[in-house]
XYZ file of N, CA and C in Angstrom:
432
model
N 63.553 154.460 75.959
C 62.477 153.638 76.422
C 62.735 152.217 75.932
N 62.638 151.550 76.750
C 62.861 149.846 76.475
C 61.800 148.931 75.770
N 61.751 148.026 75.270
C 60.339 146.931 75.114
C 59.751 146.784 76.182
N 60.742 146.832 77.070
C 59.523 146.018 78.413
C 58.636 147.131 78.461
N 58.961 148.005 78.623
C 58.188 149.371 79.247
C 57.090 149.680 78.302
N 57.091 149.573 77.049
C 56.317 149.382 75.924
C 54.886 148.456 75.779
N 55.483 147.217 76.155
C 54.858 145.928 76.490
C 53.805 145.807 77.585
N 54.121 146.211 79.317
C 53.899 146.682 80.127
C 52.816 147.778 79.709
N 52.665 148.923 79.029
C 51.505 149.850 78.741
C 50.540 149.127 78.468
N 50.885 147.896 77.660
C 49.788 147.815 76.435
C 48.830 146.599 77.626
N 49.833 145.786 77.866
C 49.574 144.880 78.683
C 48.425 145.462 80.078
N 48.701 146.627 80.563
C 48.054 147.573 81.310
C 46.539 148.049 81.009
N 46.742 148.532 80.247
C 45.577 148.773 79.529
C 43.914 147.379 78.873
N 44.928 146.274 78.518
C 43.806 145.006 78.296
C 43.753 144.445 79.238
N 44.692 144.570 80.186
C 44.322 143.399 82.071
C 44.513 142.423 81.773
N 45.492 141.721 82.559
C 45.758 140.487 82.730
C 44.466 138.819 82.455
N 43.929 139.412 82.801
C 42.563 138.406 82.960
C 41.601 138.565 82.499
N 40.854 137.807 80.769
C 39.840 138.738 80.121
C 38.894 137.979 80.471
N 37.682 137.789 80.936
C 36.396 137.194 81.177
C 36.163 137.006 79.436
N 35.860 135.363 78.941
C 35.468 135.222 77.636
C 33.747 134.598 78.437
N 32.619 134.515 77.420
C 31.666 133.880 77.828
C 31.012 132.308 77.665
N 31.173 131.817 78.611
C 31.211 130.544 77.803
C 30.564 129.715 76.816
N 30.717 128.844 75.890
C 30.426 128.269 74.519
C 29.160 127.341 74.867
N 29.358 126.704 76.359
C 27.987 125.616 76.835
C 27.881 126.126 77.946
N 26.931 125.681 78.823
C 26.097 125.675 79.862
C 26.908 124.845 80.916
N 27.356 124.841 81.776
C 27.973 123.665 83.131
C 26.791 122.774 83.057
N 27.607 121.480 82.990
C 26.420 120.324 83.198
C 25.978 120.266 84.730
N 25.152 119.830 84.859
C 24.140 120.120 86.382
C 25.377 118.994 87.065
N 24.991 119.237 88.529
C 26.172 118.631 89.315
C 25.874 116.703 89.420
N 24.664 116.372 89.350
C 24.764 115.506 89.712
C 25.225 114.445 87.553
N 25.247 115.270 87.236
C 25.690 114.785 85.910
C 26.952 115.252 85.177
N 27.470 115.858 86.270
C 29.316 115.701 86.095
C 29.988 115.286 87.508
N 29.128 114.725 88.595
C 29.541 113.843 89.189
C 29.765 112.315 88.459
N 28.972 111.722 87.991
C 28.745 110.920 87.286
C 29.688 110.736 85.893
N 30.003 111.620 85.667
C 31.049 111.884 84.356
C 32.283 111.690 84.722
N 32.509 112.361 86.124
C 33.941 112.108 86.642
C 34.036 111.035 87.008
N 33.218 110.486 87.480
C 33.181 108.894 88.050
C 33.265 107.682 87.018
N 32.896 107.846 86.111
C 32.993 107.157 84.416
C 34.090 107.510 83.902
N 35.061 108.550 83.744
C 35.706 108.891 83.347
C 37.080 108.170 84.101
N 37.046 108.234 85.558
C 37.744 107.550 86.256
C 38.204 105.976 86.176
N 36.783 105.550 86.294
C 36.661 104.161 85.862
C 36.863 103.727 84.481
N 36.748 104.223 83.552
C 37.636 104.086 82.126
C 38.594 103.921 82.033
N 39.782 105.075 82.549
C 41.220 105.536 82.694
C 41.702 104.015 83.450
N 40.702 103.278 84.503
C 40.925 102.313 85.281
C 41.155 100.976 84.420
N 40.143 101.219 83.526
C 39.619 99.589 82.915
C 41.331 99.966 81.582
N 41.262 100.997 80.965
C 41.891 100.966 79.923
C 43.375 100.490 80.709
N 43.587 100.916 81.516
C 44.886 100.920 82.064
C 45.548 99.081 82.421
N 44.399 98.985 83.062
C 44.299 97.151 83.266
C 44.133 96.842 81.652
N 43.684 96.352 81.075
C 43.772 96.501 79.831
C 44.729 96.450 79.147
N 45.641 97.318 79.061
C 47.019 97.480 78.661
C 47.739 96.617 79.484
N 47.804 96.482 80.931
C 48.767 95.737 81.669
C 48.124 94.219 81.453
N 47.266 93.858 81.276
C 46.762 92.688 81.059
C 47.345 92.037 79.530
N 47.365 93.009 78.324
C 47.800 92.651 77.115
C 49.374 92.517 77.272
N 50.185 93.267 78.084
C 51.834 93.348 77.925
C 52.308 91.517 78.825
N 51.297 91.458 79.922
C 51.150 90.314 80.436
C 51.405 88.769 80.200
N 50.306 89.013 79.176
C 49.530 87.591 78.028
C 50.722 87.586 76.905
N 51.387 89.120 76.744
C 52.528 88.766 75.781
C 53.704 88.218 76.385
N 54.501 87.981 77.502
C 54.953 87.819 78.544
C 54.670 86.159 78.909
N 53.123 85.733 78.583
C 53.324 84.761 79.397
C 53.330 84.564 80.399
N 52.944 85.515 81.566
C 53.047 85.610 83.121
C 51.641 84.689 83.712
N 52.084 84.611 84.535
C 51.132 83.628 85.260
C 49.709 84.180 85.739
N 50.365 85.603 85.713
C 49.173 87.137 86.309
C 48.060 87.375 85.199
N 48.469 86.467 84.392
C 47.788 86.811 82.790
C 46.256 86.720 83.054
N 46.343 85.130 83.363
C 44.779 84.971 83.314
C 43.790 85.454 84.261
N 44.259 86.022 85.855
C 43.553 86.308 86.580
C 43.535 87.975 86.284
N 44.008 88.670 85.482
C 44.135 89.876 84.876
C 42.767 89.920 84.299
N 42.929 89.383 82.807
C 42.157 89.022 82.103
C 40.253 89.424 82.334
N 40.574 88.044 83.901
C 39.469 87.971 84.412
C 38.933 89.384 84.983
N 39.812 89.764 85.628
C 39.865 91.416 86.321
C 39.438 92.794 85.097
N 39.596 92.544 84.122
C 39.426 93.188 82.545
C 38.358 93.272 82.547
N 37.618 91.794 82.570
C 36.355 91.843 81.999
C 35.538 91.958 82.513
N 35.909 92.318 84.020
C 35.031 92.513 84.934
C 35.093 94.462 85.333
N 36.462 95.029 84.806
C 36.135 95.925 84.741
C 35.353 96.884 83.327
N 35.697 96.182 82.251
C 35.174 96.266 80.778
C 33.298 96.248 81.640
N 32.532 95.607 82.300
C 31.654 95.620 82.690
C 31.282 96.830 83.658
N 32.130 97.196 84.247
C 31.794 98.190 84.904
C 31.556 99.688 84.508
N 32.825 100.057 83.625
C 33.330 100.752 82.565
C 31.396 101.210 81.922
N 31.260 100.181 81.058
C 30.108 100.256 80.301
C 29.140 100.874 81.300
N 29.037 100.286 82.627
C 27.857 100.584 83.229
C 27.961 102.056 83.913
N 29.019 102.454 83.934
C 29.520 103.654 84.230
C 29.110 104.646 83.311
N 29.783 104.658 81.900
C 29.099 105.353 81.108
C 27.692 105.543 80.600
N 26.342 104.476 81.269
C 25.520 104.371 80.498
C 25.354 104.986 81.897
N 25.836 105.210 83.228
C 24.607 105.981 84.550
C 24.972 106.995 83.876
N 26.059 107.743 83.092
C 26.379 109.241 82.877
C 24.792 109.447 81.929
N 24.061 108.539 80.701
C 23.593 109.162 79.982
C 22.258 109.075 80.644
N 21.741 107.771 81.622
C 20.862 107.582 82.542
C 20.661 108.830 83.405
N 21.492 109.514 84.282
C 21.599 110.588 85.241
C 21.053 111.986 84.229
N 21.573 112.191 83.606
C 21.515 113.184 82.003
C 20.342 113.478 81.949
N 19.719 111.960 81.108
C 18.344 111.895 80.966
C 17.763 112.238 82.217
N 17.450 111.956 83.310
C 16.599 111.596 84.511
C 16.758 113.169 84.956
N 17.727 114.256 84.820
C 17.843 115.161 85.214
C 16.858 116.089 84.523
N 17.165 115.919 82.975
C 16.603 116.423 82.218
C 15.025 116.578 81.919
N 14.523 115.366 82.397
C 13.070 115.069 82.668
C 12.589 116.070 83.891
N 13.498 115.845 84.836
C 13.059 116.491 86.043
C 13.149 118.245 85.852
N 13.826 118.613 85.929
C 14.529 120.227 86.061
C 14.577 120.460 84.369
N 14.651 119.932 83.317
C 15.454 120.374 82.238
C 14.399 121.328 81.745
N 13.164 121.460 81.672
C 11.948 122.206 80.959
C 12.042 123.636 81.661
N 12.430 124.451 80.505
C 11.896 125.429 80.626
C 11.098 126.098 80.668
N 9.689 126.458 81.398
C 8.796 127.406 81.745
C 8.821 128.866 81.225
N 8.553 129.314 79.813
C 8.038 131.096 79.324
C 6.549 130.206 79.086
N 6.111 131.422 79.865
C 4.669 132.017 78.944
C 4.771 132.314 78.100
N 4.004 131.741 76.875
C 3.104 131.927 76.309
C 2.566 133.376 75.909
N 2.516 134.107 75.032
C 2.286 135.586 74.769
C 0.546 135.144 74.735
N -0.312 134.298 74.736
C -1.579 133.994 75.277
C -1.803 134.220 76.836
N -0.830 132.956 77.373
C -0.730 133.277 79.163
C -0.746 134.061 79.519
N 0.637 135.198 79.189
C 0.597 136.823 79.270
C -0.854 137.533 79.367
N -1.414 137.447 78.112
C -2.239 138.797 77.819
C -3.782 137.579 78.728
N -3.629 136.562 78.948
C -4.833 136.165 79.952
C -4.601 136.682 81.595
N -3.532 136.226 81.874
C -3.128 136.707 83.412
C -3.638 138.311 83.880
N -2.963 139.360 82.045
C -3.255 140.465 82.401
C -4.403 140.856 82.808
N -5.451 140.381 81.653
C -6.911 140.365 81.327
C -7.633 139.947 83.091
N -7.063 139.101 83.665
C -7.667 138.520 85.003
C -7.006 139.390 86.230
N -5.723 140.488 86.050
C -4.998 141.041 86.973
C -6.386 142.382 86.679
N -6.359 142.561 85.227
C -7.584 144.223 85.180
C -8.808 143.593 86.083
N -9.570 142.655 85.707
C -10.696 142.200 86.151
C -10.913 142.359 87.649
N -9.330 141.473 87.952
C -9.349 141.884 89.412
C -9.428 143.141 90.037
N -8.835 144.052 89.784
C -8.702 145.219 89.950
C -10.154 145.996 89.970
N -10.548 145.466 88.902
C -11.736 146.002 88.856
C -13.020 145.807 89.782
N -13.191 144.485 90.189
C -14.067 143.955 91.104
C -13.509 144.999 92.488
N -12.426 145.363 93.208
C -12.403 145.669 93.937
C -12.580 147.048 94.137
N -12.307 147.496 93.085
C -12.875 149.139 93.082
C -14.019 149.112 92.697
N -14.780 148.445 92.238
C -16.521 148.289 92.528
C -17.114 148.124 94.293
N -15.810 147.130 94.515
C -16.237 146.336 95.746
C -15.993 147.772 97.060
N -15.215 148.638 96.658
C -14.428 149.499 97.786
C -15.511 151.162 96.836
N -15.877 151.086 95.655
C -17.654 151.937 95.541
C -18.448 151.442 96.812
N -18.817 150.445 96.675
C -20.118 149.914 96.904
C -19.951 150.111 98.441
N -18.855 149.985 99.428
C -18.740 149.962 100.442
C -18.558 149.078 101.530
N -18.678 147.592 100.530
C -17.946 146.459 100.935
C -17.003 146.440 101.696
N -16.612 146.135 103.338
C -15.943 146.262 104.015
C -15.030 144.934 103.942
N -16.087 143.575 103.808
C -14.955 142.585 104.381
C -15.709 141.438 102.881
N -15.075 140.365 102.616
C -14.568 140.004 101.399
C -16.006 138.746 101.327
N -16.713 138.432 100.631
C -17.755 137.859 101.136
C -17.690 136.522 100.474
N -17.640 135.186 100.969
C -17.247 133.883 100.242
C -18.125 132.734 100.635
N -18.486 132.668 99.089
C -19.679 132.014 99.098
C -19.272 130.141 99.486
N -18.162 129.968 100.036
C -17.994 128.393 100.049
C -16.795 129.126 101.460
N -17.619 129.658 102.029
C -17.023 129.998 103.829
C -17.557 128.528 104.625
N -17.247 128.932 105.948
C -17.330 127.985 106.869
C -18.641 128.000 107.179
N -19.511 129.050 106.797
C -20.947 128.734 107.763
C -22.103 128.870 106.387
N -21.559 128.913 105.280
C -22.175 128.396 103.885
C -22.615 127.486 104.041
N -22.967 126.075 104.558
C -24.027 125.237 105.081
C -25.090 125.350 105.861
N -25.061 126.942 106.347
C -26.400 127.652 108.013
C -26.498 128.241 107.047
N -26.169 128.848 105.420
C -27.366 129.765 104.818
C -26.491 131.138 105.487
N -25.436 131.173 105.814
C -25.186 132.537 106.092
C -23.335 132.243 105.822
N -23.209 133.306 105.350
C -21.346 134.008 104.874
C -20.637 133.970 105.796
């Protein structure tokens, strides 16, 4: 019997592909749109940046209108990263709250699900056919 063949069992047995669970949450889409887009524009500004400094060492004539191009992306850059924490926030306000009841809410809802229950098996004793509402349409003539 060979290694491979050895290797191959073991390998067989754990599967190629283990599902681990992940460590965070996926950021919501419209706040890793925004991330990629900042992230982009960084890679952009840093890059000018660098070609702008090898430039100015150089002496090239490209220097100063570089420069200018820098600081205009150095501006963008910033504003890029601050929609990532802007979008974040604004998401977070909107969608981020999680909704549990309350072990109060719970045992009130229940308390009003028995009640209910109860009115209608009084209501279906008594022989109550149809549902009687006191703020109906003809509750102004004095009649249900």
């Amino acid at each position: 019997m060979s290694s491979d063949e050895g290797g191959g069992a073991r390998a067989a047995r754990r599967g190629l592909w283990v599902e681990e669970p992940a460590r965070r949450r996926r950021m919501p889409d419209p706040v890793r749109v925004s991330a990629v887009r900042a992230v982009l524009v960084v890679a952009v500004t840093l890059t000018q940046a660098t070609i702008t400094f090898f430039l100015s060492l150089t002496g090239s004539w490209l220097a100063f209108p570089m420069v200018l191009g820098a600081v205009a992306a150095t501006v963008m850059a910033t504003w890029a990263v601050l929609d990532v924490w802007i979008t974040r926030q604004t998401w977070h306000q909107r969608y981020g709250v999680v909704s549990e009841p309350s072990s109060t809410a719970r045992l009130r809802r229940r308390e009003a699900r028995r009640a209910a229950r109860a009115a209608r098996a009084a209501r279906k004793l008594a022989g109550t056919a149809r549902i009687v509402r006191e703020d109906g349409p003809l509750a102004g003539f004095g009649r249900n």
